[in-house]
mmCIF file of C-alpha atoms in Angstrom:
data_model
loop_
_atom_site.group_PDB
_atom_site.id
_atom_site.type_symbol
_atom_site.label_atom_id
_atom_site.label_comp_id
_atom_site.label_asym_id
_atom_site.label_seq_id
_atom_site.Cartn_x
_atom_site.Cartn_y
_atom_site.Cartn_z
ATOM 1 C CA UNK M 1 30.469 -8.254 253.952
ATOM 2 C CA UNK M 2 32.031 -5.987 251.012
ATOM 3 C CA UNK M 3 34.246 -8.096 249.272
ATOM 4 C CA UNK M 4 36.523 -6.989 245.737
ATOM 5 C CA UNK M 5 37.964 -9.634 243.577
ATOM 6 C CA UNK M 6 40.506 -8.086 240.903
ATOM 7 C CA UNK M 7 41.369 -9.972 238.142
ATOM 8 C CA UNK M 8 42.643 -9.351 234.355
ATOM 9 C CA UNK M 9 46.058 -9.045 235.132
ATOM 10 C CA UNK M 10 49.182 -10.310 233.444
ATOM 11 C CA UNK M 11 52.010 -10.770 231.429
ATOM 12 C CA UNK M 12 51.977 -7.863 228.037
ATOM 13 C CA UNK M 13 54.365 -6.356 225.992
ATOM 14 C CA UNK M 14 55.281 -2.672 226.083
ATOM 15 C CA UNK M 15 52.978 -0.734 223.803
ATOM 16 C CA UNK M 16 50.200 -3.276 224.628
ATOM 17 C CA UNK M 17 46.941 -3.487 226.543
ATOM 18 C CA UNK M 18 45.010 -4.914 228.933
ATOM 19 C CA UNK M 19 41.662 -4.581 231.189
ATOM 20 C CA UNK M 20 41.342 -5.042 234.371
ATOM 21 C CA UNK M 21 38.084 -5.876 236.351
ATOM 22 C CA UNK M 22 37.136 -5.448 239.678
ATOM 23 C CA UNK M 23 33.674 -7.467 240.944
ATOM 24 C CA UNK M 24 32.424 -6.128 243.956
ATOM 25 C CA UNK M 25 29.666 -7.344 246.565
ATOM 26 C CA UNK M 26 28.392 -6.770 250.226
ATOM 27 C CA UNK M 27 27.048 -3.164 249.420
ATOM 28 C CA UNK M 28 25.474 -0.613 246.525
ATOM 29 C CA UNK M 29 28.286 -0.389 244.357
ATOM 30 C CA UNK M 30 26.334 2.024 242.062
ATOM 31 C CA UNK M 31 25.950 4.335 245.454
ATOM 32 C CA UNK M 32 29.446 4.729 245.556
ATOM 33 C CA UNK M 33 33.004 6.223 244.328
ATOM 34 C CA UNK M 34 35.774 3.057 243.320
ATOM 35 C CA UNK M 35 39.030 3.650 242.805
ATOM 36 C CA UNK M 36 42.272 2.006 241.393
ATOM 37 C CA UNK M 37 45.446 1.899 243.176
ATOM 38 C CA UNK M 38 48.984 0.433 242.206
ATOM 39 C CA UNK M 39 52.408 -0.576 243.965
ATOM 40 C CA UNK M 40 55.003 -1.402 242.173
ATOM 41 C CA UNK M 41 57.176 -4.423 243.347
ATOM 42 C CA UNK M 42 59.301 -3.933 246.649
ATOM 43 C CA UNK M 43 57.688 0.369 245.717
ATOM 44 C CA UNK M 44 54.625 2.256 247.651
ATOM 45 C CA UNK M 45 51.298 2.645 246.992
ATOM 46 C CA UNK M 46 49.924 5.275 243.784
ATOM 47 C CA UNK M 47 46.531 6.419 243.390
ATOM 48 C CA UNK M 48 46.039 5.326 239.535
ATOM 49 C CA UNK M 49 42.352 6.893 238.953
ATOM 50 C CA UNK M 50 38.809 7.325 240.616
ATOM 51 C CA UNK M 51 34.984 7.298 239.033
ATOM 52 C CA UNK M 52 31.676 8.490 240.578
ATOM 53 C CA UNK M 53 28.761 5.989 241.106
ATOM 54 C CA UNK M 54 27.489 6.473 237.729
ATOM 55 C CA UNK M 55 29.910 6.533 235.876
ATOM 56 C CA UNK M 56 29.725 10.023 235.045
ATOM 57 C CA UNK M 57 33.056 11.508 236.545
ATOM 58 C CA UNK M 58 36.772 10.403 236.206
ATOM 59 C CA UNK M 59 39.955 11.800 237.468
ATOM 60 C CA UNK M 60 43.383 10.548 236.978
ATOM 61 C CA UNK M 61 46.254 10.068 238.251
ATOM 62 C CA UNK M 62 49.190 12.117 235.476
ATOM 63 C CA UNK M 63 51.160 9.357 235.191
ATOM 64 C CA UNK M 64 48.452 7.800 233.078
ATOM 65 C CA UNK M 65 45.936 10.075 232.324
ATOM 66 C CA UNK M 66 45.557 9.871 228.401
ATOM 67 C CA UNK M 67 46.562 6.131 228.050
ATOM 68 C CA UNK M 68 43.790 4.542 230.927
ATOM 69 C CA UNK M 69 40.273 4.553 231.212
ATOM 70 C CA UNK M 70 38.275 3.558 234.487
ATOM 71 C CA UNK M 71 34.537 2.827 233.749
ATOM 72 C CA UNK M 72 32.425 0.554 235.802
ATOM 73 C CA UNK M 73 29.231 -1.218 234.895
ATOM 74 C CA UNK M 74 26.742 -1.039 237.533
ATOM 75 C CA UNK M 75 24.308 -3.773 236.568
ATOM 76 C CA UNK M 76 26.954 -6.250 236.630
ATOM 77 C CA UNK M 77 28.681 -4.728 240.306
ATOM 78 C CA UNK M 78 31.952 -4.338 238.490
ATOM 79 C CA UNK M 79 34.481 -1.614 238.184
ATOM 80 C CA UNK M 80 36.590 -1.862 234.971
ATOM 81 C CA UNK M 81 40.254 -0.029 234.261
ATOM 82 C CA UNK M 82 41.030 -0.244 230.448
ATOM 83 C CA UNK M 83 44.824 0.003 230.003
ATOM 84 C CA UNK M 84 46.366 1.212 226.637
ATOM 85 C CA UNK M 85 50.114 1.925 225.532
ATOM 86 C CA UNK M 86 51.691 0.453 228.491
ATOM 87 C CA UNK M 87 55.136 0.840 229.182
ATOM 88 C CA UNK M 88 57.652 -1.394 231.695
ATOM 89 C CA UNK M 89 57.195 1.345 234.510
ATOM 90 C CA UNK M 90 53.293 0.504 234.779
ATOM 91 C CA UNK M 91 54.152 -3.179 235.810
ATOM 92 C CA UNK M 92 52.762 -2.929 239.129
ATOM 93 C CA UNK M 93 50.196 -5.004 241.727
ATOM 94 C CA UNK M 94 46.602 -3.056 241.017
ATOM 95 C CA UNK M 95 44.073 -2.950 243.648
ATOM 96 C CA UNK M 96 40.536 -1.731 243.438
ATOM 97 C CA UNK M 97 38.955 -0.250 246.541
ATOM 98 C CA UNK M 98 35.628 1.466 247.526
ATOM 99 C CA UNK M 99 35.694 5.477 248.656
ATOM 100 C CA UNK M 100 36.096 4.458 251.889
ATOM 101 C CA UNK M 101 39.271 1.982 251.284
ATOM 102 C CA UNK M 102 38.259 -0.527 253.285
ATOM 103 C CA UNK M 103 38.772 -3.429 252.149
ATOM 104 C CA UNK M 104 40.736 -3.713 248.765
ATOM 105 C CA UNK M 105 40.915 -6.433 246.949
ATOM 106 C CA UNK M 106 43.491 -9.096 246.759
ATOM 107 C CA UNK M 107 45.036 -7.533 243.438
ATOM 108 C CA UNK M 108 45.895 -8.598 240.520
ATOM 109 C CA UNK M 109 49.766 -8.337 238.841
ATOM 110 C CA UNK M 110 50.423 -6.726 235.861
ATOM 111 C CA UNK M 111 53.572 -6.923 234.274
ATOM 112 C CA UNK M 112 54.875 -4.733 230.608
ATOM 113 C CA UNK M 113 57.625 -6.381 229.402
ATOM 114 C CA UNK M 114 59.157 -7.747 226.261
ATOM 115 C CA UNK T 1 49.441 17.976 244.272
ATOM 116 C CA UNK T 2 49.981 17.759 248.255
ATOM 117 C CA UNK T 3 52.708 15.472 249.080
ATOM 118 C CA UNK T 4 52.674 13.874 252.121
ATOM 119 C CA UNK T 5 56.188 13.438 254.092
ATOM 120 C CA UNK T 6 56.625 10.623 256.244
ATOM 121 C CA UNK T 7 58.845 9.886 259.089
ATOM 122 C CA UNK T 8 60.796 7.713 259.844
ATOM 123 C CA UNK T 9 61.190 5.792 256.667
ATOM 124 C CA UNK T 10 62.075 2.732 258.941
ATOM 125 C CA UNK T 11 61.992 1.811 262.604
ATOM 126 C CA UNK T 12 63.534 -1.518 264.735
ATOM 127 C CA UNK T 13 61.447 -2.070 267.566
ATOM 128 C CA UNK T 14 60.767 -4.605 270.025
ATOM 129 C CA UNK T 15 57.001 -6.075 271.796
ATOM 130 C CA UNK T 16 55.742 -4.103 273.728
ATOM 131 C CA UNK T 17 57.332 -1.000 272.612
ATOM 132 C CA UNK T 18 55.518 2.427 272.147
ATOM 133 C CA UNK T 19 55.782 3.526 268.130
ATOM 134 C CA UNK T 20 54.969 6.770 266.486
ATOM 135 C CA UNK T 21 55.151 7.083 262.971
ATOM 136 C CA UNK T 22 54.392 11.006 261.231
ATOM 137 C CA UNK T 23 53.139 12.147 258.457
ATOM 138 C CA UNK T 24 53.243 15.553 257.063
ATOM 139 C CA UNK T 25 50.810 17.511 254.199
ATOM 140 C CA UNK T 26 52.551 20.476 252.255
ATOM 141 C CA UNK T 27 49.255 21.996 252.814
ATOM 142 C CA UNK T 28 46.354 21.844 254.691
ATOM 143 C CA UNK T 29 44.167 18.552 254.520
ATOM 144 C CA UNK T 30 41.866 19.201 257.747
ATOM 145 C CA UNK T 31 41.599 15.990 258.565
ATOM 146 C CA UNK T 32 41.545 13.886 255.261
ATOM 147 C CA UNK T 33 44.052 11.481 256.663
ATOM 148 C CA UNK T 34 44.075 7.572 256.248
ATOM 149 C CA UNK T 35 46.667 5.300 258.236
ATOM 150 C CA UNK T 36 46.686 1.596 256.484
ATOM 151 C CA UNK T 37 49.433 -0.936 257.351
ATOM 152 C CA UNK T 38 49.871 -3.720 254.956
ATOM 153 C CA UNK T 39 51.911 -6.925 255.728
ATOM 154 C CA UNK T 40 54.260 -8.897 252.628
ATOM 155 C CA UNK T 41 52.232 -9.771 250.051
ATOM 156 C CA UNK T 42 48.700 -9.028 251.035
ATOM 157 C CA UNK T 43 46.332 -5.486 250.019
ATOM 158 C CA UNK T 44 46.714 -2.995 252.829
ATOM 159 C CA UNK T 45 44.209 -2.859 255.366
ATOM 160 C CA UNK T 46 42.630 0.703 256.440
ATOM 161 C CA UNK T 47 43.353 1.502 260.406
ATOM 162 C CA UNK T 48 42.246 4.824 260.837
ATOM 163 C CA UNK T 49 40.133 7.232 258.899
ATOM 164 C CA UNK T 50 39.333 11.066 259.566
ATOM 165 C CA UNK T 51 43.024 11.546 260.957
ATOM 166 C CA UNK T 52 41.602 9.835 264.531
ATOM 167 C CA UNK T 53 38.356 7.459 263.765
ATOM 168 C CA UNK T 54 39.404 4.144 264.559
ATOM 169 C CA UNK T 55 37.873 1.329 262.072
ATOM 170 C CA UNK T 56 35.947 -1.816 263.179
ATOM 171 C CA UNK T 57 37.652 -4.323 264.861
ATOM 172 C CA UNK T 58 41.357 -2.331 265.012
ATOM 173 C CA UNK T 59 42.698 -2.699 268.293
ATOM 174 C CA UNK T 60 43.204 0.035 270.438
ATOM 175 C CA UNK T 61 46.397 0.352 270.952
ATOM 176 C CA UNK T 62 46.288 2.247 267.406
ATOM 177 C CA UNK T 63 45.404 5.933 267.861
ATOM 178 C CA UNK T 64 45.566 8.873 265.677
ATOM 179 C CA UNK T 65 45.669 12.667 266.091
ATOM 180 C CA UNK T 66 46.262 15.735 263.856
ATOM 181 C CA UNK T 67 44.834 17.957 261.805
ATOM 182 C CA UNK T 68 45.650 20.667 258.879
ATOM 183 C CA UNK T 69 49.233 19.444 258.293
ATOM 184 C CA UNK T 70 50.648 17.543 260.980
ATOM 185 C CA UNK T 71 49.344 13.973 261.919
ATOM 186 C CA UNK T 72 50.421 11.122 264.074
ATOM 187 C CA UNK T 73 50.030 7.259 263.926
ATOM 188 C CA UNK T 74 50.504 5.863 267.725
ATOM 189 C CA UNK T 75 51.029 1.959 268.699
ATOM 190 C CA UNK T 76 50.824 2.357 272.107
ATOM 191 C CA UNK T 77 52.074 -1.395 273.000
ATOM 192 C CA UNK T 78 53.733 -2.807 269.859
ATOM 193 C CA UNK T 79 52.510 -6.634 269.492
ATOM 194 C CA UNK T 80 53.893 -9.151 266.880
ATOM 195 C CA UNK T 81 51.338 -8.667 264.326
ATOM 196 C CA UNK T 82 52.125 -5.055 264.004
ATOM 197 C CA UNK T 83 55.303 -5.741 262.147
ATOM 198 C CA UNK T 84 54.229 -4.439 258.757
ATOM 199 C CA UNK T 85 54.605 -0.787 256.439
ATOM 200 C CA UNK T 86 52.426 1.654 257.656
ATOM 201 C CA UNK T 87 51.166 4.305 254.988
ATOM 202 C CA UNK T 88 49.145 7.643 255.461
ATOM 203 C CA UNK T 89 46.766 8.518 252.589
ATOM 204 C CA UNK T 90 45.269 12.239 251.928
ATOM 205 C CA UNK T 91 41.794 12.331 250.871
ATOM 206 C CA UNK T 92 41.204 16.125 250.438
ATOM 207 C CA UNK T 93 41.966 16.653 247.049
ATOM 208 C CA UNK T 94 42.957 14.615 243.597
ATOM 209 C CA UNK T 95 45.357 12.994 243.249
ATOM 210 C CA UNK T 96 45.066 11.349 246.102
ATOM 211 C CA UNK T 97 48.795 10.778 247.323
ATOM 212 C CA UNK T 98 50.408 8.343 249.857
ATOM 213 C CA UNK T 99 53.691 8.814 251.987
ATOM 214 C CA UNK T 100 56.323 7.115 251.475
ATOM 215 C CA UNK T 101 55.881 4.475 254.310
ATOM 216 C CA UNK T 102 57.296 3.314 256.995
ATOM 217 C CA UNK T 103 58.576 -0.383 257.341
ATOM 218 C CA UNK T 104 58.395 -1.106 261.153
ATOM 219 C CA UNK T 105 60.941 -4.110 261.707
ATOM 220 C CA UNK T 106 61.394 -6.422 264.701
ATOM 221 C CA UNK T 107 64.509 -5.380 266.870
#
């Protein structure tokens, strides 16, 4: 059974950072694409960023292309999503989720505030 | 980026009811198309994938059709569980974009 447990989140002031982590089991994470996914409170869903099984290729969503980093660490089943310079409109739920989105993980809340 | 238009935004509708939810590409996506619902305060959970392939253990009164731009969620007997937000996904290109969703309510 695939299974994603976020965690990381929290309470950080704008300007801050913070890194999220996402362990996966049930299947070969370092076979597959992850990706990170937000919502906003009472907002929609926003693709945040994707990497390739190894690591090797990245995209980004604009909104925070520049100030976040995805990276994953195979040996240890775990997708990472460094966040740097974070301002009030990046409070949001995060969610990781396999290439196939099914299932995402519970998510974990970040909140930038002073 | 493609943007992906969905309609209606909201929707009151009683058991038993027949719901159809669309969602529109501003280009073509074949059929990269995701439906998800997700219910208050849990991660959304993926219905349909390819535009029409239904996922394990969905039931099957959710269908979906389309292709290029033009693509249709179908509940074809609304039950009580199904009051959620529904939300297509594109999966052709980066970024990968949502619509807007649409909150289906109890009438």
């Amino acid at each position: 059974e695939v299974q994603l447990v976020e965690s990381g989140g929290g309470l950080v002031q704008p300007g801050g950072s913070l890194r999220l982590s996402c362990a996966a089991s049930g299947f070969t994470f370092s076979s597959y694409w992850m990706h990170w996914v937000r919502q906003a409170p009472g907002k929609g869903l926003v693709w945040v960023s994707r990497i390739n099984g190894d690591g090797s290729y990245t995209n980004y969503a604009d909104s925070v292309k520049g100030r976040f980093t995805i990276s994953r660490d195979n040996a240890k089943n775990t997708l990472y999503l460094q966040m740097n310079s974070l301002r009030a409109e990046d409070t949001a739920v995060y969610y990781c989720a396999p290439n196939w989105f099914d299932p995402w993980g519970q998510g974990t809340l970040v909140t930038v505030s002073s | 980026d493609i943007q992906m238009t969905q309609s209606p935004s909201s929707l009151s509708a009683s058991v038993g009811d027949r719901v159809t939810i669309t969602c529109r590409a501003s280009q073509s996506i074949s059929n990269y198309l995701n439906w998800f619902h997700q219910k208050p305060g849990k991660a959304p959970k993926l219905l349909i994938n390819a535009a029409s392939s239904l996922q394990s253990g969905v039931p099957s009164r959710f269908s979906g059709s389309g292709s290029g731009t033009d693509f249709t969620l179908t509940i074809s007997s609304l039950q009580p569980e199904d009051f959620a937000t529904y939300y297509c996904q594109q999966t052709y290109s980066t970024p990968l974009t949502f619509g807007g969703g649409t909150k289906v309510e109890i009438k």
